[in-house]
């Protein structure tokens, strides 16, 4: 890891809905960048991207696809300068999840019941 690259703190809920907070670093890959996250026994490295911001976006999308939620980042180093808690947290909206389809379809039990008891116009 090169010291002059940005570093972030990444926090959120993992796929098992446990809170976590881990450092997020970048690596140079030729002229490009790769985001790197170590969490428990998992090491996630993104594909190389032209910017650190793009690598960060890809990492967030990768984690969200694996069930991570409520993700947010805070920059802790920029240009080899420690920022502490000066920077604001950036939150990444969770992707919308399609409601599970039940035997009753998308409406669910309550909606089906209400439709059943409502008077029908003849």
mmCIF file of N, CA and C in Angstrom:
data_model
loop_
_atom_site.group_PDB
_atom_site.id
_atom_site.type_symbol
_atom_site.label_atom_id
_atom_site.label_comp_id
_atom_site.label_asym_id
_atom_site.label_seq_id
_atom_site.Cartn_x
_atom_site.Cartn_y
_atom_site.Cartn_z
ATOM 1 N N UNK A 1 0.840 -1.172 0.000
ATOM 2 C CA UNK A 1 0.000 0.000 0.000
ATOM 3 C C UNK A 1 0.894 1.248 0.000
ATOM 4 N N UNK A 2 0.566 2.166 -0.842
ATOM 5 C CA UNK A 2 1.351 3.380 -0.899
ATOM 6 C C UNK A 2 0.787 4.392 0.083
ATOM 7 N N UNK A 3 1.702 5.058 0.784
ATOM 8 C CA UNK A 3 1.293 5.968 1.845
ATOM 9 C C UNK A 3 0.624 7.239 1.332
ATOM 10 N N UNK A 4 0.884 7.654 0.084
ATOM 11 C CA UNK A 4 0.319 8.918 -0.392
ATOM 12 C C UNK A 4 -1.087 8.778 -0.959
ATOM 13 N N UNK A 5 -1.666 7.601 -0.904
ATOM 14 C CA UNK A 5 -3.030 7.407 -1.383
ATOM 15 C C UNK A 5 -4.018 7.672 -0.252
ATOM 16 N N UNK A 6 -5.256 8.006 -0.644
ATOM 17 C CA UNK A 6 -6.293 8.267 0.355
ATOM 18 C C UNK A 6 -6.557 7.015 1.179
ATOM 19 N N UNK A 7 -7.020 7.240 2.397
ATOM 20 C CA UNK A 7 -7.482 6.145 3.255
ATOM 21 C C UNK A 7 -8.812 6.570 3.864
ATOM 22 N N UNK A 8 -9.656 5.582 4.057
ATOM 23 C CA UNK A 8 -10.982 5.829 4.615
ATOM 24 C C UNK A 8 -11.242 4.869 5.762
ATOM 25 N N UNK A 9 -12.239 5.208 6.551
ATOM 26 C CA UNK A 9 -12.840 4.276 7.493
ATOM 27 C C UNK A 9 -14.172 3.888 6.866
ATOM 28 N N UNK A 10 -14.437 2.596 6.772
ATOM 29 C CA UNK A 10 -15.690 2.095 6.207
ATOM 30 C C UNK A 10 -16.466 1.428 7.328
ATOM 31 N N UNK A 11 -17.720 1.813 7.497
ATOM 32 C CA UNK A 11 -18.549 1.254 8.563
ATOM 33 C C UNK A 11 -19.902 0.853 7.997
ATOM 34 N N UNK A 12 -20.587 -0.024 8.719
ATOM 35 C CA UNK A 12 -21.918 -0.450 8.311
ATOM 36 C C UNK A 12 -22.301 -1.746 8.977
ATOM 37 N N UNK A 13 -23.241 -2.449 8.359
ATOM 38 C CA UNK A 13 -23.685 -3.757 8.835
ATOM 39 C C UNK A 13 -23.263 -4.796 7.813
ATOM 40 N N UNK A 14 -22.672 -5.898 8.294
ATOM 41 C CA UNK A 14 -22.276 -6.950 7.359
ATOM 42 C C UNK A 14 -23.486 -7.796 6.985
ATOM 43 N N UNK A 15 -23.268 -8.830 6.207
ATOM 44 C CA UNK A 15 -24.369 -9.666 5.713
ATOM 45 C C UNK A 15 -25.100 -10.385 6.843
ATOM 46 N N UNK A 16 -24.441 -10.530 8.000
ATOM 47 C CA UNK A 16 -25.080 -11.157 9.168
ATOM 48 C C UNK A 16 -25.676 -10.106 10.101
ATOM 49 N N UNK A 17 -25.754 -8.862 9.607
ATOM 50 C CA UNK A 17 -26.309 -7.717 10.336
ATOM 51 C C UNK A 17 -25.522 -7.375 11.592
ATOM 52 N N UNK A 18 -24.205 -7.594 11.551
ATOM 53 C CA UNK A 18 -23.315 -7.194 12.644
ATOM 54 C C UNK A 18 -22.638 -5.893 12.251
ATOM 55 N N UNK A 19 -22.557 -4.974 13.189
ATOM 56 C CA UNK A 19 -21.882 -3.719 12.918
ATOM 57 C C UNK A 19 -20.387 -3.927 12.744
ATOM 58 N N UNK A 20 -19.784 -3.148 11.858
ATOM 59 C CA UNK A 20 -18.338 -3.230 11.673
ATOM 60 C C UNK A 20 -17.800 -1.864 11.281
ATOM 61 N N UNK A 21 -16.515 -1.676 11.507
ATOM 62 C CA UNK A 21 -15.799 -0.483 11.079
ATOM 63 C C UNK A 21 -14.368 -0.916 10.787
ATOM 64 N N UNK A 22 -13.920 -0.707 9.550
ATOM 65 C CA UNK A 22 -12.601 -1.166 9.124
ATOM 66 C C UNK A 22 -11.927 -0.108 8.254
ATOM 67 N N UNK A 23 -10.583 -0.093 8.274
ATOM 68 C CA UNK A 23 -9.886 0.807 7.356
ATOM 69 C C UNK A 23 -10.022 0.330 5.916
ATOM 70 N N UNK A 24 -10.120 1.266 5.019
ATOM 71 C CA UNK A 24 -10.206 1.003 3.584
ATOM 72 C C UNK A 24 -9.029 1.726 2.943
ATOM 73 N N UNK A 25 -8.218 0.984 2.203
ATOM 74 C CA UNK A 25 -7.036 1.571 1.579
ATOM 75 C C UNK A 25 -7.094 1.363 0.070
ATOM 76 N N UNK A 26 -6.176 2.016 -0.623
ATOM 77 C CA UNK A 26 -6.074 1.895 -2.075
ATOM 78 C C UNK A 26 -4.684 1.429 -2.449
ATOM 79 N N UNK A 27 -4.610 0.713 -3.560
ATOM 80 C CA UNK A 27 -3.344 0.285 -4.142
ATOM 81 C C UNK A 27 -3.257 0.856 -5.548
ATOM 82 N N UNK A 28 -2.040 1.101 -5.988
ATOM 83 C CA UNK A 28 -1.817 1.484 -7.382
ATOM 84 C C UNK A 28 -1.690 0.216 -8.207
ATOM 85 N N UNK A 29 -2.322 0.209 -9.364
ATOM 86 C CA UNK A 29 -2.204 -0.875 -10.333
ATOM 87 C C UNK A 29 -1.836 -0.192 -11.647
ATOM 88 N N UNK A 30 -0.550 -0.068 -11.896
ATOM 89 C CA UNK A 30 -0.100 0.721 -13.041
ATOM 90 C C UNK A 30 -0.492 2.170 -12.826
ATOM 91 N N UNK A 31 -1.275 2.708 -13.741
ATOM 92 C CA UNK A 31 -1.771 4.086 -13.618
ATOM 93 C C UNK A 31 -3.118 4.149 -12.899
ATOM 94 N N UNK A 32 -3.687 3.001 -12.583
ATOM 95 C CA UNK A 32 -5.026 2.930 -11.997
ATOM 96 C C UNK A 32 -4.973 2.676 -10.492
ATOM 97 N N UNK A 33 -6.180 2.545 -9.901
ATOM 98 C CA UNK A 33 -6.316 2.347 -8.459
ATOM 99 C C UNK A 33 -7.220 1.158 -8.176
ATOM 100 N N UNK A 34 -6.996 0.563 -7.039
ATOM 101 C CA UNK A 34 -7.818 -0.560 -6.576
ATOM 102 C C UNK A 34 -8.122 -0.316 -5.093
ATOM 103 N N UNK A 35 -9.386 -0.488 -4.699
ATOM 104 C CA UNK A 35 -9.774 -0.394 -3.287
ATOM 105 C C UNK A 35 -9.559 -1.756 -2.635
ATOM 106 N N UNK A 36 -9.080 -1.738 -1.388
ATOM 107 C CA UNK A 36 -8.779 -2.974 -0.667
ATOM 108 C C UNK A 36 -9.409 -2.902 0.723
ATOM 109 N N UNK A 37 -10.190 -3.927 1.055
ATOM 110 C CA UNK A 37 -10.825 -4.020 2.368
ATOM 111 C C UNK A 37 -10.550 -5.394 2.958
ATOM 112 N N UNK A 38 -10.094 -5.410 4.193
ATOM 113 C CA UNK A 38 -9.927 -6.656 4.940
ATOM 114 C C UNK A 38 -10.971 -6.657 6.053
ATOM 115 N N UNK A 39 -11.771 -7.712 6.073
ATOM 116 C CA UNK A 39 -12.796 -7.833 7.112
ATOM 117 C C UNK A 39 -12.872 -9.289 7.526
ATOM 118 N N UNK A 40 -12.535 -9.555 8.763
ATOM 119 C CA UNK A 40 -12.449 -10.909 9.297
ATOM 120 C C UNK A 40 -11.545 -11.745 8.389
ATOM 121 N N UNK A 41 -12.048 -12.818 7.828
ATOM 122 C CA UNK A 41 -11.211 -13.670 6.979
ATOM 123 C C UNK A 41 -11.313 -13.299 5.503
ATOM 124 N N UNK A 42 -12.026 -12.225 5.206
ATOM 125 C CA UNK A 42 -12.278 -11.843 3.817
ATOM 126 C C UNK A 42 -11.340 -10.707 3.398
ATOM 127 N N UNK A 43 -10.782 -10.842 2.217
ATOM 128 C CA UNK A 43 -9.997 -9.778 1.597
ATOM 129 C C UNK A 43 -10.676 -9.444 0.275
ATOM 130 N N UNK A 44 -11.147 -8.210 0.155
ATOM 131 C CA UNK A 44 -11.829 -7.786 -1.066
ATOM 132 C C UNK A 44 -10.960 -6.747 -1.761
ATOM 133 N N UNK A 45 -10.649 -7.018 -3.028
ATOM 134 C CA UNK A 45 -9.910 -6.076 -3.870
ATOM 135 C C UNK A 45 -10.749 -5.829 -5.119
ATOM 136 N N UNK A 46 -10.990 -4.568 -5.417
ATOM 137 C CA UNK A 46 -11.768 -4.249 -6.614
ATOM 138 C C UNK A 46 -10.895 -4.380 -7.860
ATOM 139 N N UNK A 47 -11.551 -4.406 -8.999
ATOM 140 C CA UNK A 47 -10.824 -4.306 -10.264
ATOM 141 C C UNK A 47 -10.207 -2.911 -10.331
ATOM 142 N N UNK A 48 -9.167 -2.763 -11.098
ATOM 143 C CA UNK A 48 -8.504 -1.468 -11.242
ATOM 144 C C UNK A 48 -9.438 -0.467 -11.917
ATOM 145 N N UNK A 49 -9.425 0.771 -11.406
ATOM 146 C CA UNK A 49 -10.236 1.862 -11.951
ATOM 147 C C UNK A 49 -9.355 3.089 -12.133
ATOM 148 N N UNK A 50 -9.832 4.034 -12.924
ATOM 149 C CA UNK A 50 -9.034 5.227 -13.211
ATOM 150 C C UNK A 50 -8.878 6.148 -12.010
ATOM 151 N N UNK A 51 -9.854 6.133 -11.083
ATOM 152 C CA UNK A 51 -9.782 7.025 -9.923
ATOM 153 C C UNK A 51 -10.034 6.249 -8.634
ATOM 154 N N UNK A 52 -9.585 6.825 -7.535
ATOM 155 C CA UNK A 52 -9.863 6.225 -6.236
ATOM 156 C C UNK A 52 -11.360 6.265 -5.937
ATOM 157 N N UNK A 53 -12.019 7.356 -6.331
ATOM 158 C CA UNK A 53 -13.464 7.470 -6.100
ATOM 159 C C UNK A 53 -14.233 6.367 -6.814
ATOM 160 N N UNK A 54 -13.830 6.060 -8.045
ATOM 161 C CA UNK A 54 -14.493 4.996 -8.801
ATOM 162 C C UNK A 54 -14.250 3.639 -8.131
ATOM 163 N N UNK A 55 -13.040 3.409 -7.648
ATOM 164 C CA UNK A 55 -12.738 2.157 -6.939
ATOM 165 C C UNK A 55 -13.580 2.038 -5.676
ATOM 166 N N UNK A 56 -13.749 3.142 -4.977
ATOM 167 C CA UNK A 56 -14.571 3.150 -3.768
ATOM 168 C C UNK A 56 -16.021 2.819 -4.105
ATOM 169 N N UNK A 57 -16.544 3.422 -5.167
ATOM 170 C CA UNK A 57 -17.924 3.149 -5.585
ATOM 171 C C UNK A 57 -18.104 1.671 -5.932
ATOM 172 N N UNK A 58 -17.150 1.098 -6.635
ATOM 173 C CA UNK A 58 -17.222 -0.318 -7.000
ATOM 174 C C UNK A 58 -17.190 -1.194 -5.750
ATOM 175 N N UNK A 59 -16.353 -0.842 -4.779
ATOM 176 C CA UNK A 59 -16.285 -1.622 -3.541
ATOM 177 C C UNK A 59 -17.617 -1.580 -2.802
ATOM 178 N N UNK A 60 -18.211 -0.400 -2.692
ATOM 179 C CA UNK A 60 -19.504 -0.268 -2.012
ATOM 180 C C UNK A 60 -20.560 -1.117 -2.717
ATOM 181 N N UNK A 61 -20.610 -1.061 -4.036
ATOM 182 C CA UNK A 61 -21.582 -1.866 -4.784
ATOM 183 C C UNK A 61 -21.331 -3.363 -4.592
ATOM 184 N N UNK A 62 -20.077 -3.757 -4.553
ATOM 185 C CA UNK A 62 -19.727 -5.164 -4.331
ATOM 186 C C UNK A 62 -20.217 -5.625 -2.967
ATOM 187 N N UNK A 63 -19.968 -4.814 -1.946
ATOM 188 C CA UNK A 63 -20.411 -5.167 -0.593
ATOM 189 C C UNK A 63 -21.933 -5.217 -0.516
ATOM 190 N N UNK A 64 -22.606 -4.251 -1.111
ATOM 191 C CA UNK A 64 -24.067 -4.248 -1.089
ATOM 192 C C UNK A 64 -24.625 -5.482 -1.784
ATOM 193 N N UNK A 65 -23.997 -5.918 -2.850
ATOM 194 C CA UNK A 65 -24.442 -7.128 -3.555
ATOM 195 C C UNK A 65 -24.266 -8.374 -2.691
ATOM 196 N N UNK A 66 -23.355 -8.303 -1.710
ATOM 197 C CA UNK A 66 -23.120 -9.425 -0.803
ATOM 198 C C UNK A 66 -23.957 -9.316 0.470
ATOM 199 N N UNK A 67 -24.843 -8.314 0.542
ATOM 200 C CA UNK A 67 -25.746 -8.192 1.680
ATOM 201 C C UNK A 67 -25.333 -7.190 2.738
ATOM 202 N N UNK A 68 -24.263 -6.445 2.511
ATOM 203 C CA UNK A 68 -23.850 -5.414 3.463
ATOM 204 C C UNK A 68 -24.801 -4.227 3.325
ATOM 205 N N UNK A 69 -25.128 -3.587 4.446
ATOM 206 C CA UNK A 69 -26.092 -2.491 4.446
ATOM 207 C C UNK A 69 -25.601 -1.331 5.308
ATOM 208 N N UNK A 70 -26.259 -0.200 5.152
ATOM 209 C CA UNK A 70 -25.988 1.016 5.917
ATOM 210 C C UNK A 70 -24.508 1.396 5.845
ATOM 211 N N UNK A 71 -23.941 1.291 4.659
ATOM 212 C CA UNK A 71 -22.517 1.574 4.486
ATOM 213 C C UNK A 71 -22.263 3.074 4.480
ATOM 214 N N UNK A 72 -21.138 3.448 5.081
ATOM 215 C CA UNK A 72 -20.715 4.843 5.093
ATOM 216 C C UNK A 72 -19.197 4.894 5.201
ATOM 217 N N UNK A 73 -18.617 5.962 4.681
ATOM 218 C CA UNK A 73 -17.166 6.128 4.728
ATOM 219 C C UNK A 73 -16.818 7.500 5.278
ATOM 220 N N UNK A 74 -15.623 7.554 5.861
ATOM 221 C CA UNK A 74 -15.068 8.819 6.330
ATOM 222 C C UNK A 74 -13.594 8.832 5.932
ATOM 223 N N UNK A 75 -13.184 9.856 5.192
ATOM 224 C CA UNK A 75 -11.783 9.949 4.797
ATOM 225 C C UNK A 75 -10.935 10.216 6.030
ATOM 226 N N UNK A 76 -9.865 9.439 6.204
ATOM 227 C CA UNK A 76 -8.984 9.628 7.357
ATOM 228 C C UNK A 76 -7.596 10.129 6.962
ATOM 229 N N UNK A 77 -7.161 9.877 5.721
ATOM 230 C CA UNK A 77 -5.889 10.394 5.207
ATOM 231 C C UNK A 77 -6.096 10.924 3.791
ATOM 232 N N UNK A 78 -5.515 12.063 3.500
ATOM 233 C CA UNK A 78 -5.479 12.599 2.132
ATOM 234 C C UNK A 78 -4.091 13.181 1.910
ATOM 235 N N UNK A 79 -3.446 12.760 0.820
ATOM 236 C CA UNK A 79 -2.089 13.233 0.500
ATOM 237 C C UNK A 79 -1.138 13.063 1.681
ATOM 238 N N UNK A 80 -1.209 11.912 2.311
ATOM 239 C CA UNK A 80 -0.330 11.545 3.425
ATOM 240 C C UNK A 80 -0.542 12.415 4.670
ATOM 241 N N UNK A 81 -1.668 13.114 4.743
ATOM 242 C CA UNK A 81 -1.971 13.965 5.896
ATOM 243 C C UNK A 81 -3.139 13.370 6.662
ATOM 244 N N UNK A 82 -2.943 13.146 7.963
ATOM 245 C CA UNK A 82 -3.990 12.575 8.807
ATOM 246 C C UNK A 82 -5.073 13.614 9.046
ATOM 247 N N UNK A 83 -6.320 13.217 8.825
ATOM 248 C CA UNK A 83 -7.444 14.142 8.963
ATOM 249 C C UNK A 83 -8.244 13.925 10.238
ATOM 250 N N UNK A 84 -7.983 12.826 10.937
ATOM 251 C CA UNK A 84 -8.746 12.531 12.146
ATOM 252 C C UNK A 84 -10.220 12.405 11.832
ATOM 253 N N UNK A 85 -11.043 13.067 12.614
ATOM 254 C CA UNK A 85 -12.497 13.022 12.414
ATOM 255 C C UNK A 85 -13.013 14.303 11.773
ATOM 256 N N UNK A 86 -12.132 15.041 11.080
ATOM 257 C CA UNK A 86 -12.531 16.317 10.479
ATOM 258 C C UNK A 86 -13.530 16.148 9.342
ATOM 259 N N UNK A 87 -13.375 15.096 8.581
ATOM 260 C CA UNK A 87 -14.224 14.897 7.410
ATOM 261 C C UNK A 87 -15.582 14.327 7.804
ATOM 262 N N UNK A 88 -16.599 14.696 7.055
ATOM 263 C CA UNK A 88 -17.942 14.174 7.304
ATOM 264 C C UNK A 88 -18.049 12.742 6.802
ATOM 265 N N UNK A 89 -18.933 11.975 7.424
ATOM 266 C CA UNK A 89 -19.235 10.627 6.939
ATOM 267 C C UNK A 89 -20.088 10.754 5.686
ATOM 268 N N UNK A 90 -19.796 9.935 4.704
ATOM 269 C CA UNK A 90 -20.599 9.860 3.483
ATOM 270 C C UNK A 90 -21.377 8.559 3.534
ATOM 271 N N UNK A 91 -22.699 8.665 3.428
ATOM 272 C CA UNK A 91 -23.558 7.478 3.496
ATOM 273 C C UNK A 91 -23.949 7.037 2.095
ATOM 274 N N UNK A 92 -24.031 5.725 1.914
ATOM 275 C CA UNK A 92 -24.390 5.131 0.632
ATOM 276 C C UNK A 92 -25.744 4.458 0.790
ATOM 277 N N UNK A 93 -26.765 4.949 0.090
ATOM 278 C CA UNK A 93 -28.105 4.366 0.247
ATOM 279 C C UNK A 93 -28.099 2.883 -0.105
ATOM 280 N N UNK A 94 -28.817 2.120 0.692
ATOM 281 C CA UNK A 94 -28.966 0.692 0.404
ATOM 282 C C UNK A 94 -29.766 0.525 -0.880
ATOM 283 N N UNK A 95 -29.423 -0.479 -1.667
ATOM 284 C CA UNK A 95 -30.235 -0.731 -2.862
ATOM 285 C C UNK A 95 -31.627 -1.183 -2.451
ATOM 286 N N UNK A 96 -32.604 -0.848 -3.276
ATOM 287 C CA UNK A 96 -33.964 -1.282 -2.968
ATOM 288 C C UNK A 96 -34.056 -2.779 -3.156
ATOM 289 N N UNK A 97 -34.714 -3.415 -2.211
ATOM 290 C CA UNK A 97 -34.860 -4.865 -2.253
ATOM 291 C C UNK A 97 -36.274 -5.188 -2.692
ATOM 292 N N UNK A 98 -36.377 -6.037 -3.676
ATOM 293 C CA UNK A 98 -37.683 -6.492 -4.162
ATOM 294 C C UNK A 98 -38.368 -7.265 -3.042
ATOM 295 N N UNK A 99 -39.631 -6.941 -2.708
ATOM 296 C CA UNK A 99 -40.315 -7.710 -1.670
ATOM 297 C C UNK A 99 -40.425 -9.170 -2.093
ATOM 298 N N UNK A 100 -40.297 -10.033 -1.103
ATOM 299 C CA UNK A 100 -40.396 -11.462 -1.412
ATOM 300 C C UNK A 100 -41.794 -11.789 -1.901
ATOM 301 N N UNK A 101 -41.847 -12.549 -2.940
ATOM 302 C CA UNK A 101 -43.137 -12.940 -3.490
ATOM 303 C C UNK A 101 -43.665 -14.114 -2.679
ATOM 304 N N UNK A 102 -44.900 -13.990 -2.257
ATOM 305 C CA UNK A 102 -45.522 -15.054 -1.475
ATOM 306 C C UNK A 102 -46.535 -15.775 -2.346
ATOM 307 N N UNK A 103 -47.192 -16.752 -1.757
ATOM 308 C CA UNK A 103 -48.239 -17.469 -2.486
ATOM 309 C C UNK A 103 -49.354 -16.521 -2.903
ATOM 310 N N UNK A 104 -49.509 -15.438 -2.147
ATOM 311 C CA UNK A 104 -50.571 -14.485 -2.431
ATOM 312 C C UNK A 104 -50.113 -13.387 -3.386
ATOM 313 N N UNK A 105 -48.925 -13.481 -3.882
ATOM 314 C CA UNK A 105 -48.418 -12.469 -4.792
ATOM 315 C C UNK A 105 -47.818 -11.305 -4.029
ATOM 316 N N UNK A 106 -47.712 -10.166 -4.693
ATOM 317 C CA UNK A 106 -47.075 -9.002 -4.087
ATOM 318 C C UNK A 106 -47.956 -8.308 -3.058
ATOM 319 N N UNK A 107 -49.257 -8.533 -3.089
ATOM 320 C CA UNK A 107 -50.139 -7.787 -2.196
ATOM 321 C C UNK A 107 -49.993 -8.196 -0.741
ATOM 322 N N UNK A 108 -49.755 -9.421 -0.455
ATOM 323 C CA UNK A 108 -49.657 -9.866 0.919
ATOM 324 C C UNK A 108 -51.007 -10.211 1.511
ATOM 325 N N UNK A 109 -50.989 -10.752 2.709
ATOM 326 C CA UNK A 109 -52.181 -11.273 3.365
ATOM 327 C C UNK A 109 -53.179 -10.175 3.701
ATOM 328 N N UNK A 110 -52.713 -9.070 4.283
ATOM 329 C CA UNK A 110 -53.627 -8.010 4.719
ATOM 330 C C UNK A 110 -54.369 -7.409 3.524
ATOM 331 N N UNK A 111 -53.643 -7.104 2.459
ATOM 332 C CA UNK A 111 -54.290 -6.525 1.281
ATOM 333 C C UNK A 111 -55.303 -7.488 0.682
ATOM 334 N N UNK A 112 -54.985 -8.761 0.626
ATOM 335 C CA UNK A 112 -55.925 -9.754 0.095
ATOM 336 C C UNK A 112 -57.180 -9.815 0.959
ATOM 337 N N UNK A 113 -57.000 -9.768 2.280
ATOM 338 C CA UNK A 113 -58.134 -9.816 3.192
ATOM 339 C C UNK A 113 -59.023 -8.592 2.997
ATOM 340 N N UNK A 114 -58.414 -7.401 2.929
ATOM 341 C CA UNK A 114 -59.194 -6.178 2.748
ATOM 342 C C UNK A 114 -59.945 -6.191 1.422
ATOM 343 N N UNK A 115 -59.324 -6.672 0.389
ATOM 344 C CA UNK A 115 -60.016 -6.791 -0.903
ATOM 345 C C UNK A 115 -61.186 -7.762 -0.819
ATOM 346 N N UNK A 116 -61.066 -8.790 -0.032
ATOM 347 C CA UNK A 116 -62.098 -9.808 0.099
ATOM 348 C C UNK A 116 -63.321 -9.270 0.836
ATOM 349 N N UNK A 117 -63.104 -8.445 1.909
ATOM 350 C CA UNK A 117 -64.235 -7.968 2.715
ATOM 351 C C UNK A 117 -64.851 -6.671 2.192
ATOM 352 N N UNK A 118 -64.182 -5.943 1.334
ATOM 353 C CA UNK A 118 -64.739 -4.704 0.787
ATOM 354 C C UNK A 118 -65.912 -5.024 -0.127
ATOM 355 N N UNK A 119 -66.962 -4.192 -0.037
ATOM 356 C CA UNK A 119 -68.096 -4.419 -0.949
ATOM 357 C C UNK A 119 -67.665 -4.141 -2.384
ATOM 358 N N UNK A 120 -68.194 -4.923 -3.257
ATOM 359 C CA UNK A 120 -67.879 -4.764 -4.678
ATOM 360 C C UNK A 120 -69.027 -4.033 -5.356
ATOM 361 N N UNK A 121 -68.684 -3.135 -6.235
ATOM 362 C CA UNK A 121 -69.709 -2.436 -7.024
ATOM 363 C C UNK A 121 -70.184 -3.366 -8.123
ATOM 364 N N UNK A 122 -71.478 -3.558 -8.218
ATOM 365 C CA UNK A 122 -72.044 -4.476 -9.215
ATOM 366 C C UNK A 122 -72.446 -3.741 -10.444
#
